[in-house]
Coordinates of C-alpha atoms in Angstrom, one line a residue:
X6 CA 11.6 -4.9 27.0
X7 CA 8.4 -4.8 28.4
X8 CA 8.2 -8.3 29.7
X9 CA 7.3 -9.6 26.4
X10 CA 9.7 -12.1 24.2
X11 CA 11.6 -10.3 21.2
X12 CA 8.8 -12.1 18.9
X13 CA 5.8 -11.1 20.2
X14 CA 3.5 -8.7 19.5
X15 CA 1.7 -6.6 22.0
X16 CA -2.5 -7.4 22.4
X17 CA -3.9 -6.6 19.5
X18 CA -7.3 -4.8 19.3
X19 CA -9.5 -4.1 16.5
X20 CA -13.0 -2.0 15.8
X21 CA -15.0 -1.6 12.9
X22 CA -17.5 1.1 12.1
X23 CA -16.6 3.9 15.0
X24 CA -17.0 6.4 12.4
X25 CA -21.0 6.4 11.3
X26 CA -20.6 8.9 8.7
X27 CA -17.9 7.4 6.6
X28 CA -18.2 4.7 4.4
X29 CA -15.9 2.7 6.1
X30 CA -14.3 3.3 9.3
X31 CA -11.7 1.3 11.6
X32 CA -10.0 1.7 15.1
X33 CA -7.2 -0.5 15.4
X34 CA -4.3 -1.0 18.7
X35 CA -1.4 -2.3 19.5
X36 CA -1.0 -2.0 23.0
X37 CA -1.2 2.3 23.7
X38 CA -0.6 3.1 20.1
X39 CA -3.9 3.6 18.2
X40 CA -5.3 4.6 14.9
X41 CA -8.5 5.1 13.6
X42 CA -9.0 5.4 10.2
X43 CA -11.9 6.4 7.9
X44 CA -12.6 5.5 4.1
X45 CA -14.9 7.6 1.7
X46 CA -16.1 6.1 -1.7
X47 CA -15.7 4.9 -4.6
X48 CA -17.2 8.4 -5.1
X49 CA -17.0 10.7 -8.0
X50 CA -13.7 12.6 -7.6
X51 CA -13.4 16.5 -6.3
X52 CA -10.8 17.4 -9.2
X53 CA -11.1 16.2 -12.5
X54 CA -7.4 15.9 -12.9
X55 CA -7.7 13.1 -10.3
X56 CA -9.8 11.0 -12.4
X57 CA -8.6 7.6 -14.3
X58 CA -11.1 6.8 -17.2
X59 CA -9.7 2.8 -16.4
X60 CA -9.3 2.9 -12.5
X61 CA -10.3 4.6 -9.3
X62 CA -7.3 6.9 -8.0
X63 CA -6.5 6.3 -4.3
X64 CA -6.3 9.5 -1.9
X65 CA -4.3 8.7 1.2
X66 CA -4.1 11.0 3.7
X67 CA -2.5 10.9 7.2
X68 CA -3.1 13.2 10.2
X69 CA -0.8 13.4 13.2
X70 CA -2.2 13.3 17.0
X71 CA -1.4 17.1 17.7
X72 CA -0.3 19.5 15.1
X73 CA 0.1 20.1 11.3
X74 CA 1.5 17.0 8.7
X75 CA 4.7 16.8 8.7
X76 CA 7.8 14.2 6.8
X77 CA 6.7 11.5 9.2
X78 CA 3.4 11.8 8.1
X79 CA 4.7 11.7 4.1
X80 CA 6.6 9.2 4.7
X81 CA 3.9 6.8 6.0
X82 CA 1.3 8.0 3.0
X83 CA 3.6 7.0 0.8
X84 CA 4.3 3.7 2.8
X85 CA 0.2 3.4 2.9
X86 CA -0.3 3.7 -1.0
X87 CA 1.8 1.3 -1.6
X88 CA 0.2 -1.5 0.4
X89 CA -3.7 -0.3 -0.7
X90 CA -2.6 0.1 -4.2
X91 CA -1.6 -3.5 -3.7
X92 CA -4.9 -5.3 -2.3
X93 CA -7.5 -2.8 -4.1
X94 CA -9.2 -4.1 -7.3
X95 CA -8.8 -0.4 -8.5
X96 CA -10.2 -1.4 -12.0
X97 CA -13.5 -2.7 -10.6
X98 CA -14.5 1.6 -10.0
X99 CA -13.1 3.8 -13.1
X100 CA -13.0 7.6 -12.8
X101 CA -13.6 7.5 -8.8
X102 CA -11.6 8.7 -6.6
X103 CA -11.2 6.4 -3.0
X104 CA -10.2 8.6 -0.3
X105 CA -8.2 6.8 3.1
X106 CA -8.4 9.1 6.1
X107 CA -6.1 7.9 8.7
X108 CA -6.3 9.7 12.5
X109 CA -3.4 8.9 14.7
X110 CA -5.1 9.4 18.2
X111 CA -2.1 7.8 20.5
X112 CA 1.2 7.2 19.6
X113 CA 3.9 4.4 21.1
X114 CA 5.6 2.5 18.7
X115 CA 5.0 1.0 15.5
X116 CA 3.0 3.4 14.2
X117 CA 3.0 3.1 10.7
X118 CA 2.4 -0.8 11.3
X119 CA -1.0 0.1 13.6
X120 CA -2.5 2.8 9.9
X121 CA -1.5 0.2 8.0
X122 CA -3.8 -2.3 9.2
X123 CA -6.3 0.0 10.3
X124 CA -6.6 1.1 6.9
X125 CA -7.0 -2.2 5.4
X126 CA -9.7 -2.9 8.1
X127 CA -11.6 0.3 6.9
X128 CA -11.9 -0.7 3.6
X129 CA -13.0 -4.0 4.5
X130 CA -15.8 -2.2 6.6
X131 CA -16.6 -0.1 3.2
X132 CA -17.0 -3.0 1.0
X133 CA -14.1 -2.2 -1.6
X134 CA -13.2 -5.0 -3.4
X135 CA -9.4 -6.4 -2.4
X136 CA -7.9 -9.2 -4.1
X137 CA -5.4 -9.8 -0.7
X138 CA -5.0 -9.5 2.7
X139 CA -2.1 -7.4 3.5
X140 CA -1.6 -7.1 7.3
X141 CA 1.7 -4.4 8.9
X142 CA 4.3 -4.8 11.4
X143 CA 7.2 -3.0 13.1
X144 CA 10.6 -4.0 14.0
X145 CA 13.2 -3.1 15.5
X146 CA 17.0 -3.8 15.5
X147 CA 19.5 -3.8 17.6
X148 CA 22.9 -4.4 16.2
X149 CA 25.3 -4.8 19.2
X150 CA 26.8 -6.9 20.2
X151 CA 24.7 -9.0 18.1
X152 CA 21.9 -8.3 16.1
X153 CA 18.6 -8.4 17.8
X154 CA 15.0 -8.3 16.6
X155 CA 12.2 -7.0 18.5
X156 CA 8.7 -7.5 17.0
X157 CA 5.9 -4.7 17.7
X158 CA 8.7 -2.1 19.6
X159 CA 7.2 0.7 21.6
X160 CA 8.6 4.6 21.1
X161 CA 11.1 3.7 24.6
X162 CA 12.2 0.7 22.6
X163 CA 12.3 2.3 19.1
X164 CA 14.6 4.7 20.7
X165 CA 17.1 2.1 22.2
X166 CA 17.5 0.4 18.8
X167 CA 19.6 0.7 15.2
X168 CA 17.3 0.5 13.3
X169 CA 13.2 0.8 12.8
X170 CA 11.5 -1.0 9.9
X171 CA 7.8 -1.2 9.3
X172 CA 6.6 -4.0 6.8
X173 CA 3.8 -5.1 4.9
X174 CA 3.4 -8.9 3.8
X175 CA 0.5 -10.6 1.4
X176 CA 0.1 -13.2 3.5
X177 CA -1.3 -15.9 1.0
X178 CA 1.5 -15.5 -1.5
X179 CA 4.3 -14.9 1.3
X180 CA 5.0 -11.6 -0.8
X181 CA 6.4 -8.2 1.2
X182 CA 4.5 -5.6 -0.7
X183 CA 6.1 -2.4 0.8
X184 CA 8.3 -1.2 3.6
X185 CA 10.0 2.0 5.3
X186 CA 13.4 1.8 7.2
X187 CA 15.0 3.9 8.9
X188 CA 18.6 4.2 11.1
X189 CA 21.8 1.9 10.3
X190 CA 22.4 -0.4 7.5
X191 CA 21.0 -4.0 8.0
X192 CA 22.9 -6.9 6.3
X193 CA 21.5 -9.5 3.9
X194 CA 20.9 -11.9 7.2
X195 CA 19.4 -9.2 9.4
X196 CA 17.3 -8.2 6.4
X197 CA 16.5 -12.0 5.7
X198 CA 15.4 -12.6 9.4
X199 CA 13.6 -9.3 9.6
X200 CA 11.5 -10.5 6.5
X201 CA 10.6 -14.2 7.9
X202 CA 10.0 -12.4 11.2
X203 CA 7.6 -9.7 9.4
X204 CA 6.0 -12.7 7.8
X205 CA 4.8 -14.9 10.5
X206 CA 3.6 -11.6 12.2
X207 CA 1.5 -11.2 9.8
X208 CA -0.5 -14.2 9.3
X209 CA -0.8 -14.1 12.7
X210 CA -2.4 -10.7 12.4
X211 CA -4.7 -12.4 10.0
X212 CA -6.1 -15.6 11.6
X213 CA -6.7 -12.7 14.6
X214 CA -8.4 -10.4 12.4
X215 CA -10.6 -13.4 10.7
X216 CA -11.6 -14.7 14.4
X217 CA -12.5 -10.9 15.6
X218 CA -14.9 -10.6 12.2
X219 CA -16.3 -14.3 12.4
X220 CA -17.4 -13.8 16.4
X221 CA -18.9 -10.0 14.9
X222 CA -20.6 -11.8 12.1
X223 CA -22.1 -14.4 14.4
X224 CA -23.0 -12.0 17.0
X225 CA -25.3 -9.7 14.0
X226 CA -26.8 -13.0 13.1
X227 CA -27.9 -14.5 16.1
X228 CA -31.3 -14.8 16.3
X229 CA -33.4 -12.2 18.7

């Protein structure tokens, strides 16, 4: 690898509010892959057809680095709406429409992981109400000649291994609310291990994210 342990994630690095004109806006990092991410509403929807008379509809759309949307990009909306749908108290805003705009500026490894959270940390910065925190990681597999685990892989490592998964976990109920695979077929064991290995990721993402916003807080409220 790249002198890191199978479990362990590269530096994490997070940013709220690069975006002034959004509602809520987010750059997240691990390591060289980054995302930024932008959030607008609970607005009034474009298309009526769009609006839920009990619930705000969720608009999730994912732009590549260079180039036009393509199935990778599909694939990790859908992977996205999922975990949102999960955290957002979509009832507390009927017929609006809350639109995720997710940038990928530089891509190496664990991708979907890095929108994921970057997302979640936009909406946070807009002031949508969430009933969880829901935090993403990658993994990779390597089957032979035993099966392997590596947390966090970059695109060299991604391309050395089985199989790729990207997870999402609700930390505070232990509870994996999507994922995406992709590559060979992982037994129950490997599946098992890849799940406890997604979970302690996670709240580790979170007690990480908590510290980052607790040293902002305290740095808008210190005095002169």
């Amino acid at each position: 690898r790249d002198g890191r342990a199978a479990n362990q994630l590269r530096p994490p690095q997070m940013e709220l509010r690069p975006l002034l004109r959004a509602d809520g806006s987010a750059r997240f990092r691990f390591g060289d892959t980054a995302v930024v991410c932008a959030v607008f509403g609970p607005r009034e929807p474009r298309f009526r057809h769009r609006e839920l008379f009990d619930r705000a509809s969720l608009e999730v759309v994912v732009r590549p680095r260079i180039g036009i949307p393509g199935p990778k990009e599909r694939q990790m909306e859908a992977l996205l709406a999922r975990q949102l749908e999960h955290v957002i108290l979509a009832n507390q805003y009927p017929r609006t429409q809350i639109s995720v705009i997710v940038q990928l500026s530089c891509c190496d490894g664990a991708v979907s992981a890095c929108a994921g959270n970057a997302a979640f940390l936009a909406l946070l910065d807009a002031g949508v109400a969430m009933k969880a925190t829901a935090m993403c990681v990658a993994l990779a597999v390597k089957l032979e000649p035993e099966p392997v685990i590596w947390l966090d892989p970059t695109e060299a490592e991604e391309a050395q291994c089985d199989a790729l998964i990207s997870l999402s976990v609700d930390g505070s109920r232990n509870q994996l609310v999507s994922n995406v695979s992709s590559g060979a077929f992982l037994d129950a064991a490997t599946w098992a291990s890849c799940i406890e290995a997604a979970g302690k990721s996670c709240k580790v993402l979170e007690a990480f994210m908590r510290m980052s916003l607790q040293k902002r807080l305290e740095t808008f409220l210190k005095p002169g």
